[in-house]
């Protein structure tokens, strides 16, 4: 069942997670969106984002704007929606997918969350998009991600909606 299903993705996979939970939040018991492009209408205005217009299109083109708008995670967040427990991650020095994508997405989800499931952002300091990260940072990050996923799915399957294993 959905409350036992977690979704996780990194970079373009983070975009997929964001699009999936904003379009069908009822399908997931937990979500991990790592370093994802969340603002599909403005991505090309940040650092290297201009180079992705050949992949995604550009919101400067009217037809492409409408297509991008249909799945842009940031622009499909709805007030009064019960989003699954969600962990959004970013690196404070990510020059590929600027941290602003994750900051805005997490803040917008937190602002409209109607349920009691947590929306958490994990900001890795002195880190970029992920390549070249020291092993100790990788271990810490994976431990946090797996602990969040485990606690969220356990809470979701118990129907509790909280991350306290004691209750």
Coordinates of C-alpha atoms in Angstrom, one line a residue:
X1 CA 0.0 0.0 0.0
X2 CA 1.0 3.6 -0.5
X3 CA 1.9 4.3 3.1
X4 CA 4.7 1.7 2.8
X5 CA 6.1 3.1 -0.4
X6 CA 9.0 5.6 -0.3
X7 CA 10.3 7.5 -3.3
X8 CA 13.9 8.8 -3.6
X9 CA 15.8 10.6 -6.3
X10 CA 18.9 12.7 -6.7
X11 CA 19.4 15.6 -9.2
X12 CA 17.1 14.9 -12.1
X13 CA 15.7 12.2 -9.8
X14 CA 15.1 14.8 -7.2
X15 CA 13.0 16.7 -9.8
X16 CA 11.1 13.5 -10.4
X17 CA 10.4 13.1 -6.7
X18 CA 9.2 16.7 -6.4
X19 CA 6.9 16.3 -9.4
X20 CA 5.6 13.0 -8.2
X21 CA 4.7 14.1 -4.7
X22 CA 3.1 17.4 -5.8
X23 CA 1.0 15.7 -8.4
X24 CA 0.1 12.5 -6.4
X25 CA 1.1 12.9 -2.7
X26 CA -1.4 10.1 -1.7
X27 CA 0.8 7.5 -3.4
X28 CA 3.8 7.8 -1.1
X29 CA 4.5 7.1 2.6
X30 CA 7.8 9.0 2.4
X31 CA 9.8 11.1 -0.1
X32 CA 13.5 11.9 -0.4
X33 CA 14.2 14.7 -2.9
X34 CA 18.0 15.3 -3.2
X35 CA 19.6 18.2 -4.9
X36 CA 16.7 18.5 -7.3
X37 CA 15.7 21.1 -9.9
X38 CA 12.4 22.3 -8.3
X39 CA 11.7 25.6 -10.1
X40 CA 11.3 24.7 -13.7
X41 CA 10.2 28.2 -14.6
X42 CA 13.4 29.9 -13.5
X43 CA 16.1 27.2 -13.5
X44 CA 17.8 28.7 -16.6
X45 CA 18.4 32.0 -14.7
X46 CA 20.8 30.3 -12.1
X47 CA 24.4 29.4 -12.7
X48 CA 24.7 26.6 -15.3
X49 CA 20.9 26.2 -15.6
X50 CA 20.9 28.0 -19.0
X51 CA 22.6 25.0 -20.4
X52 CA 19.7 22.7 -19.6
X53 CA 17.2 24.5 -21.9
X54 CA 18.0 22.0 -24.6
X55 CA 16.9 19.2 -22.2
X56 CA 13.9 20.9 -20.5
X57 CA 12.9 23.8 -22.7
X58 CA 12.6 27.4 -21.6
X59 CA 9.8 29.2 -19.8
X60 CA 10.7 32.2 -22.1
X61 CA 8.9 30.3 -24.9
X62 CA 5.1 30.4 -24.3
X63 CA 4.4 26.8 -25.3
X64 CA 7.3 25.5 -23.3
X65 CA 6.3 27.6 -20.3
X66 CA 2.9 25.8 -20.2
X67 CA 4.6 22.4 -20.4
X68 CA 7.1 23.2 -17.7
X69 CA 4.4 24.7 -15.5
X70 CA 2.5 21.4 -15.6
X71 CA 5.2 19.5 -13.7
X72 CA 7.4 22.2 -12.0
X73 CA 7.4 20.9 -8.4
X74 CA 7.5 24.4 -6.9
X75 CA 4.6 25.6 -8.9
X76 CA 2.3 22.6 -8.2
X77 CA 2.3 22.8 -4.4
X78 CA -1.3 23.1 -3.2
X79 CA -2.5 24.6 0.0
X80 CA -4.4 22.2 2.3
X81 CA -2.7 19.1 0.9
X82 CA -1.4 16.2 3.0
X83 CA 2.1 15.7 1.7
X84 CA 4.1 12.6 2.8
X85 CA 7.0 13.0 5.2
X86 CA 9.6 14.6 3.0
X87 CA 13.3 15.1 3.3
X88 CA 14.8 17.7 0.9
X89 CA 18.6 17.8 0.7
X90 CA 21.1 20.3 -0.8
X91 CA 24.7 21.3 -0.6
X92 CA 25.4 24.9 0.4
X93 CA 28.0 25.2 -2.4
X94 CA 26.1 23.4 -5.2
X95 CA 26.8 25.3 -8.3
X96 CA 25.0 22.8 -10.6
X97 CA 21.6 22.9 -8.9
X98 CA 21.7 26.0 -6.7
X99 CA 20.5 25.5 -3.1
X100 CA 17.7 28.0 -3.7
X101 CA 15.7 25.2 -5.5
X102 CA 15.7 23.1 -2.4
X103 CA 15.2 26.1 0.0
X104 CA 12.1 27.3 -1.9
X105 CA 10.6 23.9 -2.3
X106 CA 11.0 22.9 1.3
X107 CA 9.7 26.2 2.6
X108 CA 6.7 26.1 0.3
X109 CA 5.8 22.6 1.3
X110 CA 6.2 23.5 5.0
X111 CA 3.9 26.5 4.5
X112 CA 1.0 24.5 3.1
X113 CA 1.3 21.1 4.7
X114 CA -2.1 20.1 6.1
X115 CA -1.0 16.9 7.8
X116 CA 1.4 16.3 10.6
X117 CA 4.0 14.7 8.4
X118 CA 7.3 16.5 8.6
X119 CA 8.9 18.4 5.8
X120 CA 12.6 18.7 6.6
X121 CA 15.6 20.2 4.7
X122 CA 19.1 18.9 5.2
X123 CA 21.8 21.3 4.1
X124 CA 25.2 19.8 3.7
X125 CA 27.8 22.5 4.5
X126 CA 30.9 23.0 2.4
X127 CA 29.4 20.6 -0.2
X128 CA 28.4 20.8 -3.8
X129 CA 26.2 18.7 -6.0
X130 CA 27.7 15.5 -4.6
X131 CA 30.7 14.6 -6.6
X132 CA 33.9 14.6 -4.7
X133 CA 32.2 14.6 -1.3
X134 CA 34.4 13.2 1.5
X135 CA 33.5 9.7 2.6
X136 CA 32.6 10.8 6.1
X137 CA 30.0 13.3 4.7
X138 CA 28.6 10.6 2.4
X139 CA 28.2 8.2 5.3
X140 CA 26.5 10.9 7.5
X141 CA 24.2 11.8 4.7
X142 CA 23.2 8.3 3.8
X143 CA 22.6 7.5 7.5
X144 CA 20.3 10.5 7.8
X145 CA 18.4 9.6 4.6
X146 CA 17.9 6.0 5.6
X147 CA 16.9 6.8 9.2
X148 CA 14.4 9.3 7.9
X149 CA 13.0 6.8 5.4
X150 CA 12.8 4.0 8.0
X151 CA 11.1 6.2 10.6
X152 CA 8.7 7.8 8.1
X153 CA 7.5 4.5 6.6
X154 CA 7.2 2.9 10.1
X155 CA 5.1 5.9 11.2
X156 CA 3.0 5.9 8.0
X157 CA 2.3 2.2 8.3
X158 CA 1.3 2.6 11.9
X159 CA -1.0 5.4 10.9
X160 CA 0.7 7.6 13.5
X161 CA 2.2 10.1 11.1
X162 CA 5.0 11.1 13.5
X163 CA 8.6 10.1 13.6
X164 CA 8.9 9.3 17.3
X165 CA 9.6 5.5 17.5
X166 CA 8.3 5.6 21.1
X167 CA 4.9 6.8 20.2

